[in-house]
mmCIF file of C-alpha atoms in Angstrom:
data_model
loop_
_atom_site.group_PDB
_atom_site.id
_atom_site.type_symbol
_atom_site.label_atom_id
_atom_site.label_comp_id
_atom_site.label_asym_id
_atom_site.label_seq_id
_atom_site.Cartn_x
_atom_site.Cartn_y
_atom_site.Cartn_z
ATOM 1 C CA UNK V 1 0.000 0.000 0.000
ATOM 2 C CA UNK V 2 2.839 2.418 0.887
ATOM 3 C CA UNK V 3 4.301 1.246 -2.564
ATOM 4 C CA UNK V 4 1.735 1.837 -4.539
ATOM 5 C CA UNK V 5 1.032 5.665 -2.725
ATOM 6 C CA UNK V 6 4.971 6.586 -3.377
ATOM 7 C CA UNK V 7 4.547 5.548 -7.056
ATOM 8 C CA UNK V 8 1.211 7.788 -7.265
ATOM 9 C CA UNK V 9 2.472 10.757 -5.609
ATOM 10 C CA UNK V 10 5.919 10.035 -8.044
ATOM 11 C CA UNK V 11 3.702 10.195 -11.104
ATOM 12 C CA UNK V 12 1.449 13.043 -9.949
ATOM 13 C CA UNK V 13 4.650 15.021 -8.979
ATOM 14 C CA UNK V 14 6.209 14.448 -12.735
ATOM 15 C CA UNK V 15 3.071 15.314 -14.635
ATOM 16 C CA UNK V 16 2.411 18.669 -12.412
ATOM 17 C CA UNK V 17 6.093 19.209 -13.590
ATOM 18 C CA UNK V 18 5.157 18.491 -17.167
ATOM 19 C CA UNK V 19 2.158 20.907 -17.453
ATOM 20 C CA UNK V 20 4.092 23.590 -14.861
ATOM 21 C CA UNK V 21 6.548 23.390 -18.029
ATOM 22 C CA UNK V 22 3.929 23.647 -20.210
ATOM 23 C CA UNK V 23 3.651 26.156 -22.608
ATOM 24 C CA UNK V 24 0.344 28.697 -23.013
ATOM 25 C CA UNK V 25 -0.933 26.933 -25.851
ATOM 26 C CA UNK V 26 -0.644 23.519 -24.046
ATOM 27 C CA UNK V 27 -1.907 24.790 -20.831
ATOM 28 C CA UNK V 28 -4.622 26.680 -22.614
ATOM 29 C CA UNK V 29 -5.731 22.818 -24.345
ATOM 30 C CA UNK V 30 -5.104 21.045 -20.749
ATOM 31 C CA UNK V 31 -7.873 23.897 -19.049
ATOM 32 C CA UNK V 32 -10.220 23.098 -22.125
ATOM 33 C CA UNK V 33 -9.553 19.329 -21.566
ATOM 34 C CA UNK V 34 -10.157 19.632 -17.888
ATOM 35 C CA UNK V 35 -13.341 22.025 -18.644
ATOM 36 C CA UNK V 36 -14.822 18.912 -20.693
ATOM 37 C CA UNK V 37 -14.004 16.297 -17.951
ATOM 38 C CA UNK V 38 -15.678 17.706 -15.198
ATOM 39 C CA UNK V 39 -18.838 18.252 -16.847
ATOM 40 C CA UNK V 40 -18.890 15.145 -18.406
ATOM 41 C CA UNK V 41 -18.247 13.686 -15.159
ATOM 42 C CA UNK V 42 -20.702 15.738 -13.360
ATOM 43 C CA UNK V 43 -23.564 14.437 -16.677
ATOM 44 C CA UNK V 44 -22.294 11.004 -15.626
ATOM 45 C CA UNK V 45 -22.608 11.183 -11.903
ATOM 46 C CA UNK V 46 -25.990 12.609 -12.197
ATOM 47 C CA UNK V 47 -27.872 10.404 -15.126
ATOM 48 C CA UNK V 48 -26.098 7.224 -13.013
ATOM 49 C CA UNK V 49 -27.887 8.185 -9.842
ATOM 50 C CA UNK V 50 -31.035 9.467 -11.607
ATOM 51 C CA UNK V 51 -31.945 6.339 -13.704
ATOM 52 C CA UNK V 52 -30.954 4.046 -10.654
ATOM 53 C CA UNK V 53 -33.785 5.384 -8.550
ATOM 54 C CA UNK V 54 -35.974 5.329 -11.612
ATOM 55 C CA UNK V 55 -35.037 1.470 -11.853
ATOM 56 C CA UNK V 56 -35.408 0.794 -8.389
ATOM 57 C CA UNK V 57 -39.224 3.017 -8.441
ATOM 58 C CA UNK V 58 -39.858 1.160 -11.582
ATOM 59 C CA UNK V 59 -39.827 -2.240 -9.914
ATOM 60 C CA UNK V 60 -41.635 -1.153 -6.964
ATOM 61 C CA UNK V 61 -44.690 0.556 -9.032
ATOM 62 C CA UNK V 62 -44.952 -2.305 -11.458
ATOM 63 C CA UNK V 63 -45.214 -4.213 -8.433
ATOM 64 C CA UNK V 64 -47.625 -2.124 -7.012
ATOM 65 C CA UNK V 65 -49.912 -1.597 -10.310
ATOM 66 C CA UNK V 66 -50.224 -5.906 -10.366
ATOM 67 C CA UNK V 67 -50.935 -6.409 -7.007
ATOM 68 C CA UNK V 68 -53.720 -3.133 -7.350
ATOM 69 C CA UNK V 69 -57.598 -4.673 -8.020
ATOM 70 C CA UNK V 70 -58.465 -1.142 -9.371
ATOM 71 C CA UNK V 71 -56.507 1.729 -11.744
ATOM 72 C CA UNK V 72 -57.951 4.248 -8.969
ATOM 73 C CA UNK V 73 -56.334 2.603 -6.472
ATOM 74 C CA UNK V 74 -53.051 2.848 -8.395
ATOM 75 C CA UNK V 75 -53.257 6.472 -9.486
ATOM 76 C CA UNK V 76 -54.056 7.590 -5.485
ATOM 77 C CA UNK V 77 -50.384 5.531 -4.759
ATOM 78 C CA UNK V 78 -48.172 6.578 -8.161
ATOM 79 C CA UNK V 79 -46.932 9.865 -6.681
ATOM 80 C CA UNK V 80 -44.292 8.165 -4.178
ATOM 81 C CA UNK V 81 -43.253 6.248 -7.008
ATOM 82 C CA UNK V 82 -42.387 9.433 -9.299
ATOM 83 C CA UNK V 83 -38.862 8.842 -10.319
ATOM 84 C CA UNK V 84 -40.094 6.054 -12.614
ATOM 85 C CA UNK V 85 -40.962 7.112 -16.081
ATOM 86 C CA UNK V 86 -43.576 4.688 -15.672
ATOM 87 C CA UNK V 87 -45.491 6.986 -13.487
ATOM 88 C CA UNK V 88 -45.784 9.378 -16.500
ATOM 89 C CA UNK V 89 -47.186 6.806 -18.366
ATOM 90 C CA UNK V 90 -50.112 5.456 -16.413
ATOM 91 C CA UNK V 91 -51.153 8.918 -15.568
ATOM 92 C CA UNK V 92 -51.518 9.792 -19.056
ATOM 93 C CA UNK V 93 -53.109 6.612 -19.909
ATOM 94 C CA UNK V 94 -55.254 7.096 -16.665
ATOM 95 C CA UNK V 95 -56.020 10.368 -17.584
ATOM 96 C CA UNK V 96 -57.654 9.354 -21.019
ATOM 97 C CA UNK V 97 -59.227 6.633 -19.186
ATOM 98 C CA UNK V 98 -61.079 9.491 -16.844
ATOM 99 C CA UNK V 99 -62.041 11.209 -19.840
ATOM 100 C CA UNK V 100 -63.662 8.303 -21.795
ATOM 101 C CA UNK V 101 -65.737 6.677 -18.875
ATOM 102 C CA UNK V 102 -66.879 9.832 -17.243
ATOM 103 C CA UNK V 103 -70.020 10.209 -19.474
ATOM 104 C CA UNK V 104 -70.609 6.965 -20.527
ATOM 105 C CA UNK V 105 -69.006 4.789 -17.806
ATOM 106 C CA UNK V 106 -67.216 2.693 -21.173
ATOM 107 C CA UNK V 107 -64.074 2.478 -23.023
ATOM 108 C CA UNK V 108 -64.652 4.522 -26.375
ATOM 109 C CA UNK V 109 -61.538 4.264 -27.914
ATOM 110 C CA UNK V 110 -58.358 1.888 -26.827
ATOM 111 C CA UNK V 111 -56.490 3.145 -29.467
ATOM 112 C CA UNK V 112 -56.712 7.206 -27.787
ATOM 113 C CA UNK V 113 -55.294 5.767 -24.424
ATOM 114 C CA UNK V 114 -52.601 3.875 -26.219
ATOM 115 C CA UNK V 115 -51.532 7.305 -28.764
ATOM 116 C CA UNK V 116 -51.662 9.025 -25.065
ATOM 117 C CA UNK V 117 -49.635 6.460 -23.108
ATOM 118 C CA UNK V 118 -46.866 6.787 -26.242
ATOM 119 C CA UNK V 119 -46.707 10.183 -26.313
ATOM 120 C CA UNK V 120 -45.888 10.343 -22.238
ATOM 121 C CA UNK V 121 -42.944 7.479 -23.203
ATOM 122 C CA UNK V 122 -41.525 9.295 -25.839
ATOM 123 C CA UNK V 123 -41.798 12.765 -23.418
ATOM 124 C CA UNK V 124 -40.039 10.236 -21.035
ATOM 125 C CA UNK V 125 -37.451 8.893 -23.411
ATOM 126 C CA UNK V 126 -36.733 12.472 -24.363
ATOM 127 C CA UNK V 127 -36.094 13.423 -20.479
ATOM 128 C CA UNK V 128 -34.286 10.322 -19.942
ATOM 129 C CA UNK V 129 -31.886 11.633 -22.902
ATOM 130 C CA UNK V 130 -31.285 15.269 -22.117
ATOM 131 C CA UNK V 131 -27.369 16.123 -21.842
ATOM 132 C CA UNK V 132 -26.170 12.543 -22.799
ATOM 133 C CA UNK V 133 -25.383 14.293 -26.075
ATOM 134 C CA UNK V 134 -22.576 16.433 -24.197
ATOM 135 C CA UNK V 135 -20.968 13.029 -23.392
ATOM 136 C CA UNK V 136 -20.848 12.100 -27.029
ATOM 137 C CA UNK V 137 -19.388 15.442 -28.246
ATOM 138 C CA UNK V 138 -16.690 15.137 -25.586
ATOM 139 C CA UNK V 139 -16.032 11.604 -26.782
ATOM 140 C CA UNK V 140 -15.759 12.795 -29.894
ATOM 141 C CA UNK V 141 -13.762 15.666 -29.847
ATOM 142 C CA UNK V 142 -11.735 16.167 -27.018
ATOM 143 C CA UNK V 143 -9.338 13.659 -28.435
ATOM 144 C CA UNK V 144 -8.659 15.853 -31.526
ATOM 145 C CA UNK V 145 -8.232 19.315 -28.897
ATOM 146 C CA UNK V 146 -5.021 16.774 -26.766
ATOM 147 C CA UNK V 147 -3.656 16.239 -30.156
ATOM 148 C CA UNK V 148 -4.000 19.877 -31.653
ATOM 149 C CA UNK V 149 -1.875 20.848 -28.662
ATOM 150 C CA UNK V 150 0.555 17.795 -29.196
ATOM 151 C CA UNK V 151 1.178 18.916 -32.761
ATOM 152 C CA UNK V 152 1.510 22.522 -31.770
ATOM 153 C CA UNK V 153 3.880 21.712 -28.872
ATOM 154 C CA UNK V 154 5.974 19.422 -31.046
ATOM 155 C CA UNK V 155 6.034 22.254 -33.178
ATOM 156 C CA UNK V 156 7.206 24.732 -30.779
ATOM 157 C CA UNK V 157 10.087 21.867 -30.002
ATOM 158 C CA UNK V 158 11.700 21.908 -33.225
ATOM 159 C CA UNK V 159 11.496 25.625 -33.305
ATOM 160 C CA UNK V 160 13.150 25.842 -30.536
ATOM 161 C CA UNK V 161 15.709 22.890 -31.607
ATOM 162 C CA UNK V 162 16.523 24.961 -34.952
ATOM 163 C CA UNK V 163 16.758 28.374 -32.974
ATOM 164 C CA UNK V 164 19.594 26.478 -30.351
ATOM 165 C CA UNK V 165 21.201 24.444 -32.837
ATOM 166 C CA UNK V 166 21.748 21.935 -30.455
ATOM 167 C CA UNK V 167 20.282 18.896 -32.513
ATOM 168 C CA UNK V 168 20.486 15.821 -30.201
ATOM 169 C CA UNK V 169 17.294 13.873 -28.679
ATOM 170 C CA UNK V 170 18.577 15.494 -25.236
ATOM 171 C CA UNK V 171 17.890 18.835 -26.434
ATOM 172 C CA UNK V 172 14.091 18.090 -27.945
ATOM 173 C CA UNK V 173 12.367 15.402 -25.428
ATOM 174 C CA UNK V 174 11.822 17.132 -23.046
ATOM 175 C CA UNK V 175 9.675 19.394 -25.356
ATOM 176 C CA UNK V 176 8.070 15.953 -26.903
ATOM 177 C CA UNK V 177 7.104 14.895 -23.307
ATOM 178 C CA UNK V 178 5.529 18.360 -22.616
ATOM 179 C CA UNK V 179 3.398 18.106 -25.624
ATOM 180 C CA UNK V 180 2.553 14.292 -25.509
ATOM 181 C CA UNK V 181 0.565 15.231 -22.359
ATOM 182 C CA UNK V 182 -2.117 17.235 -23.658
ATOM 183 C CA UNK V 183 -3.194 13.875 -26.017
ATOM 184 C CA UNK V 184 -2.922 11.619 -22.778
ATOM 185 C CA UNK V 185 -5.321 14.217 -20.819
ATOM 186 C CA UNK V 186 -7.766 14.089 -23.809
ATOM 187 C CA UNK V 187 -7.915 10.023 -24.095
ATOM 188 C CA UNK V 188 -8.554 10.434 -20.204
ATOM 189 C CA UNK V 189 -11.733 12.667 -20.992
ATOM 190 C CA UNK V 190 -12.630 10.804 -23.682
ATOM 191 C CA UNK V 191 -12.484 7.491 -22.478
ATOM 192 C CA UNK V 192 -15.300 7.566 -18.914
ATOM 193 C CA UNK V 193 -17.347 9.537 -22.010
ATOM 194 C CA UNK V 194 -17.739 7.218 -24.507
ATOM 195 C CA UNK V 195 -18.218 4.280 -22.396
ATOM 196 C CA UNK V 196 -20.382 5.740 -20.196
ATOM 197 C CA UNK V 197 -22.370 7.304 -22.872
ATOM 198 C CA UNK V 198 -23.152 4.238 -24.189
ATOM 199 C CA UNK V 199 -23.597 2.514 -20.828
ATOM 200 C CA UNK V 200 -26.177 5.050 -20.306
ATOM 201 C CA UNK V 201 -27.758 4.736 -23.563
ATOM 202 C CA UNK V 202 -28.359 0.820 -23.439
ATOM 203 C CA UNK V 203 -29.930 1.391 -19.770
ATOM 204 C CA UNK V 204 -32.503 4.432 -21.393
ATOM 205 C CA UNK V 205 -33.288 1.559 -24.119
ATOM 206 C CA UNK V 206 -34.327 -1.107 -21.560
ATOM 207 C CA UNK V 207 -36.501 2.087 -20.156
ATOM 208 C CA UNK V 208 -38.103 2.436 -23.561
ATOM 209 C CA UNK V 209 -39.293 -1.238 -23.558
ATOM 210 C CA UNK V 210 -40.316 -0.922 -20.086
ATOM 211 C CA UNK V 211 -42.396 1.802 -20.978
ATOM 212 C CA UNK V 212 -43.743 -0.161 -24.485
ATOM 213 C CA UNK V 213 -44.749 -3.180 -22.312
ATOM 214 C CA UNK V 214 -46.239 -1.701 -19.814
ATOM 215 C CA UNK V 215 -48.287 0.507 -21.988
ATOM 216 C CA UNK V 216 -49.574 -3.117 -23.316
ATOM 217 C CA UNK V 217 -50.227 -3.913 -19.852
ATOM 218 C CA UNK V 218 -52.025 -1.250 -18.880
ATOM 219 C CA UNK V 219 -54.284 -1.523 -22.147
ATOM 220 C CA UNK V 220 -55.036 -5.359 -20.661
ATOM 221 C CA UNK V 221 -56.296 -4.062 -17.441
ATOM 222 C CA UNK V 222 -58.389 -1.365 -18.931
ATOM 223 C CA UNK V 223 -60.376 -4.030 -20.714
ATOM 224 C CA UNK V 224 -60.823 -5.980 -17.977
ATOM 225 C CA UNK V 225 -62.140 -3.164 -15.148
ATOM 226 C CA UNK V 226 -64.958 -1.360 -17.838
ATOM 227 C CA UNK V 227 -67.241 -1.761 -20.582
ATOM 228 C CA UNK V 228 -65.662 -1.294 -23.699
ATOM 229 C CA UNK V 229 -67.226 -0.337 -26.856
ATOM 230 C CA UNK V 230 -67.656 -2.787 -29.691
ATOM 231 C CA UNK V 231 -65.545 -0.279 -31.827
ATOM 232 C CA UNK V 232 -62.996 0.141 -29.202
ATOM 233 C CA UNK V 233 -62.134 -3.338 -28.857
ATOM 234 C CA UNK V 234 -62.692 -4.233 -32.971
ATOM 235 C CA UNK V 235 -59.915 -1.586 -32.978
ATOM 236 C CA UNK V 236 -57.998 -2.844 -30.554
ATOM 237 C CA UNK V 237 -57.674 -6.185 -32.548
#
């Protein structure tokens, strides 16, 4: 353990040497780079926590909406369950359900509840989504800013090196290592993006067949707690 935080402090110590050395164009890319990483961190971080709760809330209100005898019954419980997109869903659903069967007291159309239940998924989807895009545009480009400063710092080396006359390897590595460190520090925001990006994006997915099945679901218990009309369920089929 004391190894391993000697070797850390040895390697933290040499690259805050390497960027202290740095010139303004390099330290200029290195703020930019760091500028990237914390908000993409900070978008990570965030969605992580956000669609965990939803996941857990999911389970729980699924739960809650098969065990439930009645869609009242559900609807007077979905609030404490509101970090699931599901909740979204049944209450539009529900809410077109109100509508139909208030004059009537049957179904009218299947097909209106199921356009309104889709509409709340794809408001859901589209909340789910916000700011994941930032994590793709920092996997995408913050490579390219690390190696604009390499190239400009290797530059600047062999400026230098023709300016000294001193051509020996001595004389230019030390420039080389400078610049080589604003490409490292833009694979290391690049890399947590991409991977978490699409981490994220396969979980939001799985939420948008969550939302399609239950939507199905939801249709199923409709039929079975009211009347519906002969149209409604022809077009249903």
């Amino acid at each position: 353990m004391l190894t391993a935080n000697c070797l850390a402090l040895f390697i933290g110590g040499e690259i805050a040497n390497l960027v202290e050395q740095s010139g303004p164009v390099a330290k200029t890319v290195l703020a930019i780079l760091l500028v990237f990483s914390l908000f993409s961190w900070a978008v990570i971080l965030a969605k992580w926590s956000g669609l965990s709760r939803a996941r857990v809330q999911s389970g729980r209100f699924i739960r809650a909406f098969r065990k439930s005898n009645r869609l009242q019954d559900v609807a007077t419980v979905s609030e404490q369950f509101r970090p699931s997109p599901l909740v979204a869903v049944f209450e539009s659903g529900y809410e077109e359900y109100r509508r139909q069967i208030s004059g009537t007291g049957e179904v009218r159309s299947l097909a209106a509840i199921q356009r309104a239940m889709q509409i709340a998924t794809s408001e859901e989807l589209t909340r789910l989504e916000r700011r994941l895009p930032f994590l793709a545009t920092t996997g995408g480009v913050t490579p390219f800013i690390g190696l604009f400063g390499t190239v400009w710092g290797i530059i600047d080396a062999f400026h230098g090196l023709g300016t000294s006359g001193a051509a020996t390897l001595r004389a230019v590595a030390p420039g080389i290592s400078e610049a080589l460190i604003t490409t490292a520090a833009g694979l290391l925001a690049a890399i947590p993006a991409v991977i978490f990006y699409n981490q994220l994006n396969n979980n939001i997915r799985e939420f948008g067949a969550r939302m399609d099945d239950f939507t199905l679901e939801m249709l199923n218990a409709i039929e079975r707690s009211a009347p519906v009309a002969q149209h409604a369920a022809a077009e249903r089929r």
